[in-house]
Amino acid sequence: MVGAKENKKSNFKDIINAIGLPTLIIGVFWVILLITGGVLGISMTTLVSDTIKRAGMNGILVLAMVPSIQSGTGPNFALPVGIVCGLFAMVWAIELNFMGFGWLGVSLLLAIIFAVIVGYLYGKLLNAVKGSEMTIATYTGFSISAFMCLAWLMIPFASKKMGWFMGTGLRETIQLDAVDGAHVLSNLWKFNIGGEKGVIIPTGMLLIFFLCCVIVWLYFRSKSGIAISAGGINPRFAQASGIDINRNRIKANVLSTVLGAVGIIVYSQGYGYTQLYNAPLMMAFPAVAAVLIGGATASRAKVSHVLIGVLIFQGLLTTALPVANQLFEGTDLSEILRMVIQNGIILYALTQVKGGGK
């Protein structure tokens, strides 16, 4: 009897360790919120549709965490660096008068070019500050956002689609309807499950997210990707094996920056507008929280962690707002709830970081 009880306890602990305590807690909490929403009369199809849409919009930004974590530099708190590259590319595509899918294609192409250059420089910076990557990354993201506030005002863009009505500089919010870019991916091959009032599937947006996931998954099974992961697990052993740690860290952060640049373009078209100035400032934190909720740690991450984490995290945020408004009329606890969960998960993950190896 004692042996059977010990085996059950051991199996239960193994299940918790396999899923991850944060993932389990947040997942159960999300299910409770969904059930509560159904009891309160909130449309479940609307909640599921919004969850899928937000997961598709945020997915690539969360995926950008995988290369940096695998390389040993930790979660990419400098995600605004990549985001700014994507915003700059979108602005230039508008300035060049591209429309619709032409605007989208030029934006993606320019974003990749900008992100490769900036990501290389950022990777060199991280190699110079080994041991303090997450701290430096956070302030790098803040600094680039502040610097670009000046750039958005000073660069002499001429397009009337994004400039202020009086004076110079770009507007804080640029409507993408003006270039037929709003929901250009979200509406591509879109369909409903369960009729007109059923669950909406934004096929085009999900396809590009899954395509990016497959590319990252395949890359980390290639020789170069395995070398990056090996350097992240045990830098000293990898270096003794002839692996160029610094070069691989730069590769990983270039890839992370490119994903951030592509991700903000997908994100912006999903909302129908793009936001400049201080909008990118805090965007790294929800992405970090999502990948950690999915089961990643500050030193190991997989594409599966991205898929699970972005679905649970965005589902929780989508469900919390209407449920909180129903339960506590006249108040808005959803933003408080988001901040508690988001920063709590990041704090929990950072407490699990083990020193050594560098």
PDB file of C-alpha atoms in Angstrom, residues 15-218:
ATOM      1  CA  ILE A  15       3.121  14.908 -14.790  1.00  0.00           C
ATOM      2  CA  ILE A  16       3.511  18.327 -13.147  1.00  0.00           C
ATOM      3  CA  ASN A  17       7.188  18.460 -14.123  1.00  0.00           C
ATOM      4  CA  ALA A  18       6.384  17.445 -17.713  1.00  0.00           C
ATOM      5  CA  ILE A  19       3.652  20.067 -18.125  1.00  0.00           C
ATOM      6  CA  GLY A  20       5.236  22.728 -15.938  1.00  0.00           C
ATOM      7  CA  LEU A  21       3.671  24.269 -12.841  1.00  0.00           C
ATOM      8  CA  PRO A  22       3.014  27.736 -14.380  1.00  0.00           C
ATOM      9  CA  THR A  23       1.482  26.168 -17.510  1.00  0.00           C
ATOM     10  CA  LEU A  24      -0.770  23.948 -15.404  1.00  0.00           C
ATOM     11  CA  ILE A  25      -1.943  26.758 -13.111  1.00  0.00           C
ATOM     12  CA  ILE A  26      -2.617  29.272 -15.889  1.00  0.00           C
ATOM     13  CA  GLY A  27      -4.234  26.609 -18.096  1.00  0.00           C
ATOM     14  CA  VAL A  28      -6.638  25.574 -15.336  1.00  0.00           C
ATOM     15  CA  PHE A  29      -7.382  29.217 -14.578  1.00  0.00           C
ATOM     16  CA  TRP A  30      -8.212  29.843 -18.244  1.00  0.00           C
ATOM     17  CA  VAL A  31     -10.591  26.854 -18.308  1.00  0.00           C
ATOM     18  CA  ILE A  32     -12.318  28.171 -15.160  1.00  0.00           C
ATOM     19  CA  LEU A  33     -12.717  31.588 -16.810  1.00  0.00           C
ATOM     20  CA  LEU A  34     -14.182  29.991 -19.953  1.00  0.00           C
ATOM     21  CA  ILE A  35     -16.700  28.029 -17.880  1.00  0.00           C
ATOM     22  CA  THR A  36     -17.553  31.171 -15.903  1.00  0.00           C
ATOM     23  CA  GLY A  37     -18.037  33.083 -19.150  1.00  0.00           C
ATOM     24  CA  GLY A  38     -20.420  30.427 -20.433  1.00  0.00           C
ATOM     25  CA  VAL A  39     -22.416  30.538 -17.197  1.00  0.00           C
ATOM     26  CA  LEU A  40     -22.638  34.339 -17.440  1.00  0.00           C
ATOM     27  CA  GLY A  41     -24.040  34.091 -20.958  1.00  0.00           C
ATOM     28  CA  ILE A  42     -20.957  35.298 -22.835  1.00  0.00           C
ATOM     29  CA  SER A  43     -20.697  33.887 -26.373  1.00  0.00           C
ATOM     30  CA  MET A  44     -18.148  31.069 -26.344  1.00  0.00           C
ATOM     31  CA  THR A  45     -17.669  31.243 -30.120  1.00  0.00           C
ATOM     32  CA  THR A  46     -16.710  34.916 -29.811  1.00  0.00           C
ATOM     33  CA  LEU A  47     -14.194  34.138 -27.067  1.00  0.00           C
ATOM     34  CA  VAL A  48     -12.635  31.302 -29.073  1.00  0.00           C
ATOM     35  CA  SER A  49     -12.547  33.381 -32.277  1.00  0.00           C
ATOM     36  CA  ASP A  50     -10.836  36.273 -30.481  1.00  0.00           C
ATOM     37  CA  THR A  51      -8.355  33.888 -28.855  1.00  0.00           C
ATOM     38  CA  ILE A  52      -7.372  32.366 -32.205  1.00  0.00           C
ATOM     39  CA  LYS A  53      -7.054  35.814 -33.793  1.00  0.00           C
ATOM     40  CA  ARG A  54      -4.889  37.205 -30.987  1.00  0.00           C
ATOM     41  CA  ALA A  55      -2.738  34.051 -30.954  1.00  0.00           C
ATOM     42  CA  GLY A  56      -2.097  34.477 -34.683  1.00  0.00           C
ATOM     43  CA  MET A  57      -1.283  38.164 -34.258  1.00  0.00           C
ATOM     44  CA  ASN A  58       1.160  37.636 -31.377  1.00  0.00           C
ATOM     45  CA  GLY A  59       2.550  34.232 -32.326  1.00  0.00           C
ATOM     46  CA  ILE A  60       5.617  35.292 -34.317  1.00  0.00           C
ATOM     47  CA  LEU A  61       6.594  37.837 -31.655  1.00  0.00           C
ATOM     48  CA  VAL A  62       6.565  35.004 -29.105  1.00  0.00           C
ATOM     49  CA  LEU A  63       8.466  32.749 -31.514  1.00  0.00           C
ATOM     50  CA  ALA A  64      11.248  35.364 -31.561  1.00  0.00           C
ATOM     51  CA  MET A  65      12.114  34.264 -28.015  1.00  0.00           C
ATOM     52  CA  VAL A  66      13.215  30.768 -29.059  1.00  0.00           C
ATOM     53  CA  PRO A  67      16.529  31.569 -30.846  1.00  0.00           C
ATOM     54  CA  SER A  68      17.784  33.920 -28.140  1.00  0.00           C
ATOM     55  CA  ILE A  69      16.891  31.513 -25.328  1.00  0.00           C
ATOM     56  CA  GLN A  70      18.461  28.555 -27.135  1.00  0.00           C
ATOM     57  CA  SER A  71      21.682  30.498 -27.704  1.00  0.00           C
ATOM     58  CA  GLY A  72      22.117  31.107 -23.971  1.00  0.00           C
ATOM     59  CA  THR A  73      21.414  34.858 -24.013  1.00  0.00           C
ATOM     60  CA  GLY A  74      18.046  34.373 -22.296  1.00  0.00           C
ATOM     61  CA  PRO A  75      14.612  35.739 -23.271  1.00  0.00           C
ATOM     62  CA  ASN A  76      14.920  38.559 -25.798  1.00  0.00           C
ATOM     63  CA  PHE A  77      13.835  41.571 -23.759  1.00  0.00           C
ATOM     64  CA  ALA A  78      15.235  43.690 -26.610  1.00  0.00           C
ATOM     65  CA  LEU A  79      12.343  42.617 -28.853  1.00  0.00           C
ATOM     66  CA  PRO A  80      11.581  46.336 -29.516  1.00  0.00           C
ATOM     67  CA  VAL A  81      14.777  46.373 -31.603  1.00  0.00           C
ATOM     68  CA  GLY A  82      13.191  43.969 -34.097  1.00  0.00           C
ATOM     69  CA  ILE A  83       9.795  45.624 -33.765  1.00  0.00           C
ATOM     70  CA  VAL A  84      11.261  49.015 -34.686  1.00  0.00           C
ATOM     71  CA  CYS A  85      12.816  47.449 -37.817  1.00  0.00           C
ATOM     72  CA  GLY A  86       9.375  46.158 -38.828  1.00  0.00           C
ATOM     73  CA  LEU A  87       7.704  49.509 -38.140  1.00  0.00           C
ATOM     74  CA  PHE A  88      10.372  51.337 -40.147  1.00  0.00           C
ATOM     75  CA  ALA A  89       9.839  48.918 -43.042  1.00  0.00           C
ATOM     76  CA  MET A  90       6.053  49.440 -42.989  1.00  0.00           C
ATOM     77  CA  VAL A  91       6.470  53.204 -42.977  1.00  0.00           C
ATOM     78  CA  TRP A  92       8.824  53.052 -45.957  1.00  0.00           C
ATOM     79  CA  ALA A  93       6.441  50.772 -47.869  1.00  0.00           C
ATOM     80  CA  ILE A  94       3.683  53.368 -47.332  1.00  0.00           C
ATOM     81  CA  GLU A  95       6.044  56.165 -48.372  1.00  0.00           C
ATOM     82  CA  LEU A  96       6.787  54.265 -51.608  1.00  0.00           C
ATOM     83  CA  ASN A  97       3.012  54.083 -52.331  1.00  0.00           C
ATOM     84  CA  PHE A  98       2.658  50.294 -52.316  1.00  0.00           C
ATOM     85  CA  MET A  99      -0.850  48.948 -51.754  1.00  0.00           C
ATOM     86  CA  GLY A 100      -2.397  45.715 -50.454  1.00  0.00           C
ATOM     87  CA  PHE A 101      -0.251  42.614 -50.847  1.00  0.00           C
ATOM     88  CA  GLY A 102       2.395  44.745 -52.554  1.00  0.00           C
ATOM     89  CA  TRP A 103       2.658  46.803 -49.370  1.00  0.00           C
ATOM     90  CA  LEU A 104       2.831  43.612 -47.296  1.00  0.00           C
ATOM     91  CA  GLY A 105       5.544  42.041 -49.467  1.00  0.00           C
ATOM     92  CA  VAL A 106       7.729  45.165 -49.557  1.00  0.00           C
ATOM     93  CA  SER A 107       7.277  45.630 -45.806  1.00  0.00           C
ATOM     94  CA  LEU A 108       8.410  42.051 -45.113  1.00  0.00           C
ATOM     95  CA  LEU A 109      11.380  42.331 -47.474  1.00  0.00           C
ATOM     96  CA  LEU A 110      12.592  45.632 -46.023  1.00  0.00           C
ATOM     97  CA  ALA A 111      11.962  44.415 -42.474  1.00  0.00           C
ATOM     98  CA  ILE A 112      14.183  41.373 -43.012  1.00  0.00           C
ATOM     99  CA  ILE A 113      16.978  43.502 -44.501  1.00  0.00           C
ATOM    100  CA  PHE A 114      16.851  46.051 -41.672  1.00  0.00           C
ATOM    101  CA  ALA A 115      16.578  43.329 -39.000  1.00  0.00           C
ATOM    102  CA  VAL A 116      19.593  41.368 -40.301  1.00  0.00           C
ATOM    103  CA  ILE A 117      21.797  44.470 -40.086  1.00  0.00           C
ATOM    104  CA  VAL A 118      20.507  45.648 -36.709  1.00  0.00           C
ATOM    105  CA  GLY A 119      20.384  42.100 -35.306  1.00  0.00           C
ATOM    106  CA  TYR A 120      24.047  41.597 -36.201  1.00  0.00           C
ATOM    107  CA  LEU A 121      25.029  44.770 -34.326  1.00  0.00           C
ATOM    108  CA  TYR A 122      22.846  43.760 -31.372  1.00  0.00           C
ATOM    109  CA  GLY A 123      24.457  40.311 -31.302  1.00  0.00           C
ATOM    110  CA  LYS A 124      27.912  41.936 -31.186  1.00  0.00           C
ATOM    111  CA  LEU A 125      26.729  44.024 -28.240  1.00  0.00           C
ATOM    112  CA  LEU A 126      25.550  40.949 -26.323  1.00  0.00           C
ATOM    113  CA  ASN A 127      28.892  39.231 -26.914  1.00  0.00           C
ATOM    114  CA  ALA A 128      30.564  42.193 -25.251  1.00  0.00           C
ATOM    115  CA  VAL A 129      28.402  41.982 -22.112  1.00  0.00           C
ATOM    116  CA  LYS A 130      28.287  38.255 -21.374  1.00  0.00           C
ATOM    117  CA  GLY A 131      26.613  37.504 -18.069  1.00  0.00           C
ATOM    118  CA  SER A 132      24.370  40.575 -18.143  1.00  0.00           C
ATOM    119  CA  GLU A 133      22.433  39.878 -21.350  1.00  0.00           C
ATOM    120  CA  MET A 134      18.897  40.226 -19.995  1.00  0.00           C
ATOM    121  CA  THR A 135      19.641  43.498 -18.222  1.00  0.00           C
ATOM    122  CA  ILE A 136      21.394  44.988 -21.241  1.00  0.00           C
ATOM    123  CA  ALA A 137      18.645  43.689 -23.547  1.00  0.00           C
ATOM    124  CA  THR A 138      15.923  45.430 -21.538  1.00  0.00           C
ATOM    125  CA  TYR A 139      17.669  48.788 -21.640  1.00  0.00           C
ATOM    126  CA  THR A 140      18.584  48.332 -25.299  1.00  0.00           C
ATOM    127  CA  GLY A 141      14.891  47.893 -26.109  1.00  0.00           C
ATOM    128  CA  PHE A 142      13.989  50.979 -24.094  1.00  0.00           C
ATOM    129  CA  SER A 143      16.780  53.002 -25.707  1.00  0.00           C
ATOM    130  CA  ILE A 144      15.891  52.130 -29.303  1.00  0.00           C
ATOM    131  CA  SER A 145      12.238  52.997 -28.647  1.00  0.00           C
ATOM    132  CA  ALA A 146      13.237  56.407 -27.265  1.00  0.00           C
ATOM    133  CA  PHE A 147      15.654  57.054 -30.138  1.00  0.00           C
ATOM    134  CA  MET A 148      12.993  56.228 -32.727  1.00  0.00           C
ATOM    135  CA  CYS A 149      10.606  58.727 -31.130  1.00  0.00           C
ATOM    136  CA  LEU A 150      12.994  61.370 -32.459  1.00  0.00           C
ATOM    137  CA  ALA A 151      13.334  59.627 -35.815  1.00  0.00           C
ATOM    138  CA  TRP A 152       9.559  59.477 -36.406  1.00  0.00           C
ATOM    139  CA  LEU A 153       9.451  63.258 -35.947  1.00  0.00           C
ATOM    140  CA  MET A 154      12.621  64.213 -37.828  1.00  0.00           C
ATOM    141  CA  ILE A 155      12.779  61.975 -40.927  1.00  0.00           C
ATOM    142  CA  PRO A 156      11.119  63.964 -43.751  1.00  0.00           C
ATOM    143  CA  PHE A 157       8.502  61.482 -44.971  1.00  0.00           C
ATOM    144  CA  ALA A 158       6.217  63.069 -47.572  1.00  0.00           C
ATOM    145  CA  SER A 159       3.216  60.695 -47.655  1.00  0.00           C
ATOM    146  CA  LYS A 160       0.002  62.356 -46.486  1.00  0.00           C
ATOM    147  CA  LYS A 161      -1.309  58.939 -45.436  1.00  0.00           C
ATOM    148  CA  MET A 162       0.790  58.953 -42.282  1.00  0.00           C
ATOM    149  CA  GLY A 163       1.896  62.542 -41.572  1.00  0.00           C
ATOM    150  CA  TRP A 164       0.395  65.021 -39.131  1.00  0.00           C
ATOM    151  CA  PHE A 165      -2.241  67.347 -40.587  1.00  0.00           C
ATOM    152  CA  MET A 166      -0.130  70.263 -39.392  1.00  0.00           C
ATOM    153  CA  GLY A 167       3.628  70.396 -38.918  1.00  0.00           C
ATOM    154  CA  THR A 168       6.161  67.635 -39.653  1.00  0.00           C
ATOM    155  CA  GLY A 169       6.657  64.067 -38.523  1.00  0.00           C
ATOM    156  CA  LEU A 170       4.533  60.936 -38.472  1.00  0.00           C
ATOM    157  CA  ARG A 171       1.268  60.378 -36.625  1.00  0.00           C
ATOM    158  CA  GLU A 172       1.289  58.147 -33.572  1.00  0.00           C
ATOM    159  CA  THR A 173      -1.289  55.840 -35.147  1.00  0.00           C
ATOM    160  CA  ILE A 174      -1.307  55.121 -38.891  1.00  0.00           C
ATOM    161  CA  GLN A 175      -4.448  53.534 -40.343  1.00  0.00           C
ATOM    162  CA  LEU A 176      -3.574  50.718 -42.742  1.00  0.00           C
ATOM    163  CA  ASP A 177      -6.905  51.056 -44.569  1.00  0.00           C
ATOM    164  CA  ALA A 178      -5.238  53.866 -46.524  1.00  0.00           C
ATOM    165  CA  VAL A 179      -2.932  51.325 -48.207  1.00  0.00           C
ATOM    166  CA  ASP A 180      -5.396  48.386 -48.216  1.00  0.00           C
ATOM    167  CA  GLY A 181      -3.162  46.699 -45.655  1.00  0.00           C
ATOM    168  CA  ALA A 182      -5.677  46.297 -42.828  1.00  0.00           C
ATOM    169  CA  HIS A 183      -6.427  42.587 -42.205  1.00  0.00           C
ATOM    170  CA  VAL A 184      -4.789  41.710 -45.539  1.00  0.00           C
ATOM    171  CA  LEU A 185      -3.539  38.407 -44.090  1.00  0.00           C
ATOM    172  CA  SER A 186      -6.348  37.873 -41.592  1.00  0.00           C
ATOM    173  CA  ASN A 187      -8.975  37.914 -44.370  1.00  0.00           C
ATOM    174  CA  LEU A 188      -6.968  35.690 -46.732  1.00  0.00           C
ATOM    175  CA  TRP A 189      -8.858  32.386 -47.068  1.00  0.00           C
ATOM    176  CA  LYS A 190     -10.809  33.199 -43.902  1.00  0.00           C
ATOM    177  CA  PHE A 191     -13.669  30.828 -43.052  1.00  0.00           C
ATOM    178  CA  ASN A 192     -16.130  30.093 -40.255  1.00  0.00           C
ATOM    179  CA  ILE A 193     -16.628  26.859 -38.355  1.00  0.00           C
ATOM    180  CA  GLY A 194     -20.276  26.397 -37.390  1.00  0.00           C
ATOM    181  CA  GLY A 195     -21.960  28.879 -39.725  1.00  0.00           C
ATOM    182  CA  GLU A 196     -21.935  32.665 -39.872  1.00  0.00           C
ATOM    183  CA  LYS A 197     -21.966  32.987 -36.067  1.00  0.00           C
ATOM    184  CA  GLY A 198     -19.395  30.257 -35.579  1.00  0.00           C
ATOM    185  CA  VAL A 199     -15.681  30.337 -34.837  1.00  0.00           C
ATOM    186  CA  ILE A 200     -13.735  32.537 -37.282  1.00  0.00           C
ATOM    187  CA  ILE A 201     -10.436  31.123 -38.588  1.00  0.00           C
ATOM    188  CA  PRO A 202      -8.009  33.779 -39.994  1.00  0.00           C
ATOM    189  CA  THR A 203      -6.310  31.268 -42.290  1.00  0.00           C
ATOM    190  CA  GLY A 204      -3.715  33.518 -43.941  1.00  0.00           C
ATOM    191  CA  MET A 205      -2.422  34.890 -40.651  1.00  0.00           C
ATOM    192  CA  LEU A 206      -2.238  31.449 -39.059  1.00  0.00           C
ATOM    193  CA  LEU A 207      -0.443  30.012 -42.103  1.00  0.00           C
ATOM    194  CA  ILE A 208       2.377  32.558 -41.948  1.00  0.00           C
ATOM    195  CA  PHE A 209       2.679  31.933 -38.192  1.00  0.00           C
ATOM    196  CA  PHE A 210       2.887  28.163 -38.698  1.00  0.00           C
ATOM    197  CA  LEU A 211       5.333  28.653 -41.585  1.00  0.00           C
ATOM    198  CA  CYS A 212       7.646  30.634 -39.300  1.00  0.00           C
ATOM    199  CA  CYS A 213       7.290  27.914 -36.638  1.00  0.00           C
ATOM    200  CA  VAL A 214       8.286  25.220 -39.157  1.00  0.00           C
ATOM    201  CA  ILE A 215      11.286  27.268 -40.332  1.00  0.00           C
ATOM    202  CA  VAL A 216      12.544  27.735 -36.756  1.00  0.00           C
ATOM    203  CA  TRP A 217      11.840  24.062 -35.920  1.00  0.00           C
ATOM    204  CA  LEU A 218      13.796  22.869 -38.976  1.00  0.00           C
TER     205      LEU A 218
END
